PDB file of C-alpha atoms in Angstrom:
ATOM      1  CA  MET A 248     170.378 112.754  99.652  1.00 69.00           C
ATOM      2  CA  SER A 249     170.223 110.221  97.025  1.00 82.00           C
ATOM      3  CA  ILE A 250     171.481 106.547  97.301  1.00 83.00           C
ATOM      4  CA  VAL A 251     174.133 107.225  94.602  1.00 85.00           C
ATOM      5  CA  THR A 252     175.873 109.805  96.670  1.00 87.00           C
ATOM      6  CA  LEU A 253     176.028 107.500  99.750  1.00 87.00           C
ATOM      7  CA  LEU A 254     177.115 104.513  97.804  1.00 89.00           C
ATOM      8  CA  PRO A 255     180.895 105.258  97.910  1.00 89.00           C
ATOM      9  CA  PHE A 256     180.703 105.847 101.654  1.00 90.00           C
ATOM     10  CA  ILE A 257     178.852 102.604 102.258  1.00 90.00           C
ATOM     11  CA  VAL A 258     181.582 100.727 100.097  1.00 91.00           C
ATOM     12  CA  LEU A 259     184.377 102.502 101.975  1.00 92.00           C
ATOM     13  CA  ILE A 260     182.859 101.491 105.430  1.00 92.00           C
ATOM     14  CA  GLY A 261     182.281  97.812 104.375  1.00 91.00           C
ATOM     15  CA  ALA A 262     186.000  97.502 103.125  1.00 91.00           C
ATOM     16  CA  MET A 263     187.210  98.972 106.513  1.00 91.00           C
ATOM     17  CA  PHE A 264     185.006  96.398 108.362  1.00 89.00           C
ATOM     18  CA  LEU A 265     186.381  93.573 106.332  1.00 88.00           C
ATOM     19  CA  MET A 266     189.998  94.642 106.872  1.00 88.00           C
ATOM     20  CA  THR A 267     189.598  95.079 110.552  1.00 89.00           C
ATOM     21  CA  ARG A 268     187.778  91.704 110.849  1.00 88.00           C
ATOM     22  CA  SER A 269     190.678  89.687 109.069  1.00 86.00           C
ATOM     23  CA  ALA A 270     193.275  91.446 111.332  1.00 87.00           C
ATOM     24  CA  LYS A 271     191.199  90.634 114.461  1.00 89.00           C
ATOM     25  CA  LYS A 272     191.017  86.977 113.467  1.00 90.00           C
ATOM     26  CA  LYS A 273     194.917  86.943 112.993  1.00 87.00           C
ATOM     27  CA  GLN A 274     195.432  88.565 116.460  1.00 86.00           C
ATOM     28  CA  GLN A 275     193.070  85.984 118.092  1.00 88.00           C
ATOM     29  CA  ALA A 276     194.916  83.090 116.417  1.00 86.00           C
ATOM     30  CA  ALA A 277     198.284  84.375 117.578  1.00 84.00           C
ATOM     31  CA  GLN A 278     196.993  84.875 121.212  1.00 85.00           C
ATOM     32  CA  GLN A 279     195.573  81.449 121.184  1.00 86.00           C
ATOM     33  CA  MET A 280     198.834  79.982 119.940  1.00 85.00           C
ATOM     34  CA  ARG A 281     200.687  81.764 122.713  1.00 84.00           C
ATOM     35  CA  ASN A 282     198.247  80.586 125.381  1.00 82.00           C
ATOM     36  CA  GLU A 283     198.714  76.961 124.267  1.00 82.00           C
ATOM     37  CA  MET A 284     202.493  77.147 124.574  1.00 87.00           C
ATOM     38  CA  GLN A 285     204.019  74.669 127.054  1.00 88.00           C
ATOM     39  CA  ALA A 286     207.352  74.417 128.838  1.00 90.00           C
ATOM     40  CA  GLY A 287     209.768  72.355 126.684  1.00 89.00           C
ATOM     41  CA  THR A 288     208.515  73.445 123.206  1.00 89.00           C
ATOM     42  CA  GLY A 289     210.548  75.244 120.599  1.00 91.00           C
ATOM     43  CA  VAL A 290     209.606  78.721 119.576  1.00 92.00           C
ATOM     44  CA  ARG A 291     210.647  81.458 117.153  1.00 92.00           C
ATOM     45  CA  THR A 292     210.586  85.062 118.345  1.00 92.00           C
ATOM     46  CA  ILE A 293     209.373  87.873 116.133  1.00 91.00           C
ATOM     47  CA  GLY A 294     213.046  88.836 115.878  1.00 91.00           C
ATOM     48  CA  GLY A 295     213.884  85.307 114.396  1.00 90.00           C
ATOM     49  CA  MET A 296     215.561  83.785 117.344  1.00 92.00           C
ATOM     50  CA  TYR A 297     214.895  80.146 117.985  1.00 92.00           C
ATOM     51  CA  ALA A 298     214.712  79.064 121.694  1.00 93.00           C
ATOM     52  CA  THR A 299     213.152  76.616 124.056  1.00 93.00           C
ATOM     53  CA  VAL A 300     210.379  77.663 126.446  1.00 93.00           C
ATOM     54  CA  LYS A 301     211.441  76.994 130.143  1.00 94.00           C
ATOM     55  CA  GLU A 302     208.755  78.820 132.220  1.00 93.00           C
ATOM     56  CA  ILE A 303     205.508  80.646 131.232  1.00 92.00           C
ATOM     57  CA  HIS A 304     204.220  83.494 133.445  1.00 91.00           C
ATOM     58  CA  GLU A 305     201.169  85.701 132.860  1.00 88.00           C
ATOM     59  CA  ASP A 306     202.670  88.176 130.398  1.00 89.00           C
ATOM     60  CA  THR A 307     206.338  86.917 130.077  1.00 92.00           C
ATOM     61  CA  VAL A 308     208.053  83.715 128.986  1.00 93.00           C
ATOM     62  CA  LEU A 309     211.490  82.380 130.127  1.00 94.00           C
ATOM     63  CA  LEU A 310     213.420  81.136 127.119  1.00 94.00           C
ATOM     64  CA  GLU A 311     216.606  79.079 126.966  1.00 93.00           C
ATOM     65  CA  VAL A 312     218.386  80.498 123.894  1.00 91.00           C
ATOM     66  CA  ALA A 313     221.494  78.410 124.409  1.00 90.00           C
ATOM     67  CA  PRO A 314     222.397  75.722 126.902  1.00 90.00           C
ATOM     68  CA  GLY A 315     222.507  77.483 130.348  1.00 91.00           C
ATOM     69  CA  VAL A 316     221.489  80.937 128.785  1.00 93.00           C
ATOM     70  CA  HIS A 317     218.139  82.090 129.657  1.00 94.00           C
ATOM     71  CA  ALA A 318     216.317  85.310 128.665  1.00 94.00           C
ATOM     72  CA  ILE A 319     212.876  86.786 129.683  1.00 94.00           C
ATOM     73  CA  TYR A 320     210.562  87.698 126.740  1.00 93.00           C
ATOM     74  CA  ALA A 321     207.147  89.182 126.638  1.00 92.00           C
ATOM     75  CA  LYS A 322     204.457  86.646 125.363  1.00 90.00           C
ATOM     76  CA  ASN A 323     203.757  88.998 122.512  1.00 88.00           C
ATOM     77  CA  ALA A 324     207.394  88.509 121.170  1.00 90.00           C
ATOM     78  CA  ILE A 325     206.633  84.860 120.387  1.00 91.00           C
ATOM     79  CA  GLY A 326     206.101  84.807 116.639  1.00 89.00           C
ATOM     80  CA  ALA A 327     205.504  80.968 116.315  1.00 88.00           C
ATOM     81  CA  VAL A 328     205.351  77.806 118.409  1.00 89.00           C
ATOM     82  CA  LEU A 329     207.170  75.129 116.431  1.00 89.00           C
ATOM     83  CA  ALA A 330     206.497  71.324 116.195  1.00 86.00           C
ATOM     84  CA  ASP A 331     209.312  69.349 117.881  1.00 84.00           C
ATOM     85  CA  GLU A 332     210.456  67.824 114.492  1.00 87.00           C
ATOM     86  CA  GLU A 333     210.752  71.084 112.823  1.00 87.00           C
ATOM     87  CA  TYR A 334     212.522  72.719 115.857  1.00 86.00           C
ATOM     88  CA  ASN A 335     215.000  69.921 115.940  1.00 84.00           C
ATOM     89  CA  ARG A 336     215.604  70.148 112.247  1.00 87.00           C
ATOM     90  CA  ILE A 337     216.297  73.756 112.363  1.00 85.00           C
ATOM     91  CA  LEU A 338     218.680  73.500 115.359  1.00 81.00           C
ATOM     92  CA  ASP A 339     220.670  70.668 113.826  1.00 80.00           C
ATOM     93  CA  GLY A 340     220.751  72.419 110.363  1.00 78.00           C
ATOM     94  CA  ALA A 341     219.809  69.114 108.687  1.00 66.00           C
ATOM     95  CA  ASP A 342     217.749  68.870 105.516  1.00 59.00           C
ATOM     96  CA  PRO A 343     214.199  67.602 105.875  1.00 55.00           C
ATOM     97  CA  ILE A 344     215.139  64.191 104.295  1.00 54.00           C
ATOM     98  CA  HIS A 345     213.251  61.312 105.466  1.00 56.00           C
ATOM     99  CA  GLY A 346     214.624  57.869 105.797  1.00 56.00           C
ATOM    100  CA  ASP A 347     211.834  56.055 104.049  1.00 60.00           C
ATOM    101  CA  GLU A 348     212.263  58.141 100.856  1.00 61.00           C
ATOM    102  CA  SER A 349     214.593  57.043  98.082  1.00 63.00           C
ATOM    103  CA  ILE A 350     217.543  59.272  97.549  1.00 64.00           C
ATOM    104  CA  VAL A 351     218.416  60.159  93.773  1.00 64.00           C
ATOM    105  CA  PRO A 352     222.238  60.302  93.173  1.00 61.00           C
ATOM    106  CA  ASP A 353     223.720  63.377  91.611  1.00 64.00           C
ATOM    107  CA  ASP A 354     225.622  61.439  88.932  1.00 68.00           C
ATOM    108  CA  ALA A 355     225.121  58.157  87.133  1.00 66.00           C
ATOM    109  CA  SER A 356     228.170  56.416  88.468  1.00 65.00           C
ATOM    110  CA  SER A 357     226.187  54.901  91.271  1.00 64.00           C
ATOM    111  CA  LEU A 358     223.710  53.381  88.794  1.00 63.00           C
ATOM    112  CA  THR A 359     226.239  51.343  86.888  1.00 68.00           C
ATOM    113  CA  GLY A 360     226.822  48.767  89.663  1.00 60.00           C
ATOM    114  CA  ASP A 361     229.692  47.821  92.008  1.00 53.00           C
ATOM    115  CA  THR A 362     232.125  46.469  89.428  1.00 51.00           C
ATOM    116  CA  ALA A 363     232.324  49.658  87.347  1.00 47.00           C
ATOM    117  CA  GLY A 364     232.816  51.775  90.447  1.00 47.00           C
ATOM    118  CA  ASP A 365     235.555  49.528  91.649  1.00 51.00           C
ATOM    119  CA  ALA A 366     237.437  49.668  88.439  1.00 47.00           C
ATOM    120  CA  THR A 367     237.275  53.387  88.467  1.00 50.00           C
ATOM    121  CA  GLU A 368     238.389  53.728  91.982  1.00 51.00           C
ATOM    122  CA  THR A 369     241.311  51.370  91.603  1.00 52.00           C
ATOM    123  CA  GLY A 370     242.580  53.049  88.441  1.00 53.00           C
ATOM    124  CA  ASP A 371     242.483  50.033  86.249  1.00 52.00           C
ATOM    125  CA  LYS A 372     244.244  51.227  83.051  1.00 53.00           C
ATOM    126  CA  ALA A 373     243.179  48.239  81.022  1.00 54.00           C
ATOM    127  CA  ASP A 374     239.672  49.631  80.711  1.00 62.00           C
ATOM    128  CA  LYS A 375     240.739  53.153  79.823  1.00 65.00           C
ATOM    129  CA  ILE A 376     241.071  54.237  76.317  1.00 68.00           C
ATOM    130  CA  ASP A 377     244.045  56.530  75.328  1.00 65.00           C
ATOM    131  CA  LEU A 378     242.537  59.477  73.340  1.00 69.00           C
ATOM    132  CA  GLY A 379     245.635  61.370  72.734  1.00 67.00           C
ATOM    133  CA  LYS A 380     249.468  60.910  72.234  1.00 64.00           C
ATOM    134  CA  ALA A 381     251.153  60.186  75.576  1.00 60.00           C
ATOM    135  CA  GLU A 382     254.052  62.579  76.039  1.00 57.00           C
ATOM    136  CA  THR A 383     257.300  61.438  77.656  1.00 56.00           C
ATOM    137  CA  PRO A 384     258.873  63.643  80.144  1.00 56.00           C
ATOM    138  CA  ALA A 385     261.700  64.520  77.569  1.00 54.00           C
ATOM    139  CA  ASP A 386     259.041  65.621  75.018  1.00 54.00           C
ATOM    140  CA  ALA A 387     257.076  67.631  77.515  1.00 54.00           C
ATOM    141  CA  GLU A 388     259.877  70.109  78.484  1.00 61.00           C
ATOM    142  CA  PRO A 389     260.600  71.489  74.907  1.00 66.00           C
ATOM    143  CA  ALA A 390     256.844  71.697  74.283  1.00 63.00           C
ATOM    144  CA  ALA A 391     256.319  73.680  77.509  1.00 65.00           C
ATOM    145  CA  GLU A 392     259.212  76.013  76.630  1.00 72.00           C
ATOM    146  CA  ALA A 393     257.852  76.482  73.020  1.00 71.00           C
ATOM    147  CA  GLU A 394     254.422  77.286  74.357  1.00 74.00           C
ATOM    148  CA  ALA A 395     255.809  79.831  76.937  1.00 72.00           C
ATOM    149  CA  ALA A 396     257.812  81.441  74.113  1.00 75.00           C
ATOM    150  CA  THR A 397     254.637  81.738  71.948  1.00 78.00           C
ATOM    151  CA  GLU A 398     252.642  83.337  74.781  1.00 78.00           C
ATOM    152  CA  ALA A 399     255.448  85.832  75.403  1.00 75.00           C
ATOM    153  CA  LYS A 400     255.487  86.747  71.708  1.00 78.00           C
ATOM    154  CA  ASP A 401     251.629  87.198  71.581  1.00 79.00           C
ATOM    155  CA  ALA A 402     251.757  89.412  74.685  1.00 78.00           C
ATOM    156  CA  LYS A 403     254.445  91.563  73.162  1.00 79.00           C
ATOM    157  CA  ASP A 404     252.563  91.829  69.942  1.00 82.00           C
ATOM    158  CA  ALA A 405     249.360  92.859  71.734  1.00 78.00           C
ATOM    159  CA  LYS A 406     251.283  95.458  73.773  1.00 79.00           C
ATOM    160  CA  ASP A 407     252.793  96.859  70.556  1.00 83.00           C
ATOM    161  CA  THR A 408     249.371  96.992  68.966  1.00 83.00           C
ATOM    162  CA  VAL A 409     247.861  99.060  71.921  1.00 80.00           C
ATOM    163  CA  LYS A 410     250.915 101.478  71.775  1.00 82.00           C
ATOM    164  CA  ALA A 411     250.457 101.963  68.102  1.00 82.00           C
ATOM    165  CA  ASP A 412     246.755 102.664  68.473  1.00 83.00           C
ATOM    166  CA  ALA A 413     247.498 105.185  71.251  1.00 80.00           C
ATOM    167  CA  ASP A 414     250.166 107.035  69.089  1.00 83.00           C
ATOM    168  CA  ALA A 415     247.711 107.091  66.193  1.00 80.00           C
ATOM    169  CA  ALA A 416     245.017 108.705  68.400  1.00 79.00           C
ATOM    170  CA  LYS A 417     247.586 111.347  69.655  1.00 77.00           C
ATOM    171  CA  ASP A 418     248.607 112.215  66.166  1.00 79.00           C
ATOM    172  CA  GLU A 419     245.039 112.608  65.024  1.00 77.00           C
ATOM    173  CA  LYS A 420     244.206 114.831  67.998  1.00 76.00           C
ATOM    174  CA  LYS A 421     247.257 117.068  67.137  1.00 75.00           C
ATOM    175  CA  SER A 422     246.265 117.419  63.509  1.00 72.00           C
ATOM    176  CA  GLY A 423     242.682 118.231  64.496  1.00 65.00           C
ATOM    177  CA  ASP A 424     243.988 120.977  66.861  1.00 52.00           C
ATOM    178  CA  ASP A 425     246.280 122.461  64.033  1.00 51.00           C
ATOM    179  CA  ALA A 426     243.356 122.614  61.559  1.00 49.00           C
ATOM    180  CA  LYS A 427     241.432 124.973  63.858  1.00 47.00           C
TER     181      LYS A 427
END
């Protein structure tokens, strides 16, 4: 046999060796993580449940899934051992914001200073600019009635247009049937 015919088999065996080697390394790392687990640490199971380790046995782990609620899991069911800070953040549902970092506001109002914020909060009308005609209550009622009447007329016109289009389509269909 020539080396050219054996080359594909050699490449295939080498690829299989590399794949099994990386999988074996991952399994060993997971086993080491499970063996280093201690009582009181937070864990995530392979099913996605977060719990606190209470007792560790040879092949099983006693987990506290809620205050006073305990469950026994196989060691293989532990997906990750979490750091205390991360576990507490997940349980509290808090964002990972640290106290020493500056927080950027969502709007520019906090950047203008205290005096501008106070004027806005108190509703000081001297600083506000009137951009339109202020309506008195007497003017507002006829305007609202006129607007409602206009909307009703527009709705009626639209309905009439749709009806006329439907009638035209029916007439067109009838004339097409008669021509046959």
